[in-house]
C-alpha cells in the first residue's frame, strides 16, 4: 500500500489498506475464477455510508451502499435543514468579505483533502499542483466543495482554477454573482433608433437624406458640446506674431 498521505486519503474514501498476506490471498482467489475483471479491495462500509449521506461518494461506489428506506428518508430529512445556503450567508457582506468567507471554506477543504493539520499554512496563490494535488485529490476537492455549496462543479475545477484564490473566486461568481451594471438610458434609445433606421426602405432616398442630415447635425452638436475647452490654445499655437500682438491689443484695449 502507499504512504501515509495516500493511505489516509483512501481511508476517507472508504477503502482500507490490505496487508501483504491479504493481498496475496485475494490475488490467488481471483486467479482461480473465470471473471474477466476483479478488484481486490477492503471497503469501510461505514465511511462509504457517511460519504453517501453528504453527497461526496463516488458514483462507482454508490451502488455498494444501501440504507433501509426509513433510515434513508430520516437521514435525508435531517440533513436537509443543515445544507448551507451560501447566497444567504454572503448577503449583506462586502465583496471582500464574501471572498474571504469562500477562501476560508476552500482552504479548509483543501487542508482536509491533503491531510494538512494547519489550513492557515496553505498559501492562497500557490498552485494546487505544487502542494500535492493529483487527479484523485482534485476530484475529491471538487466533490467536497460541491457538497458544501450545493453547486455542480466541473471535474476540471482544480486544473481550470489552479489556486485557492482562483477556486474561491469561481465559487463567489456562482454563489453571489455581481449584479450587471445597467446601461445608460441613452443607449437604449439608440437601440430603438437603430431599429427605426433599419425599417426605412433603401429606395426611400428622400427620407434617408433627411435622416442623414439630422443625424449629422445632432452628432456635430453633441461632439462640439463634448469638445475640451482648450481648443483656443491650438489656435494660438498657429497664430503669427502680428496676430498675437493684435490679440493682445484687443484684450488690453490698446489704441
PDB file of C-alpha atoms in Angstrom, residues 31 49 52 57 62 138 160 185 205 242:
ATOM      1  CA  UNK A  31      -6.755 -16.225 -10.386  1.00  0.00           C
ATOM      2  CA  UNK A  49     -22.371   5.415   4.012  1.00  0.00           C
ATOM      3  CA  UNK A  52     -23.077   8.833   0.510  1.00  0.00           C
ATOM      4  CA  UNK A  57     -19.332   9.288  -2.548  1.00  0.00           C
ATOM      5  CA  UNK A  62     -22.611   4.360  -4.736  1.00  0.00           C
ATOM      6  CA  UNK A 138      -8.683  17.112  -7.417  1.00  0.00           C
ATOM      7  CA  UNK A 160      -9.076  25.352 -14.569  1.00  0.00           C
ATOM      8  CA  UNK A 185     -30.933  55.082 -20.830  1.00  0.00           C
ATOM      9  CA  UNK A 205     -33.859  58.280 -50.760  1.00  0.00           C
ATOM     10  CA  UNK A 242       1.259  90.067 -35.892  1.00  0.00           C
TER      11      UNK A 242
END
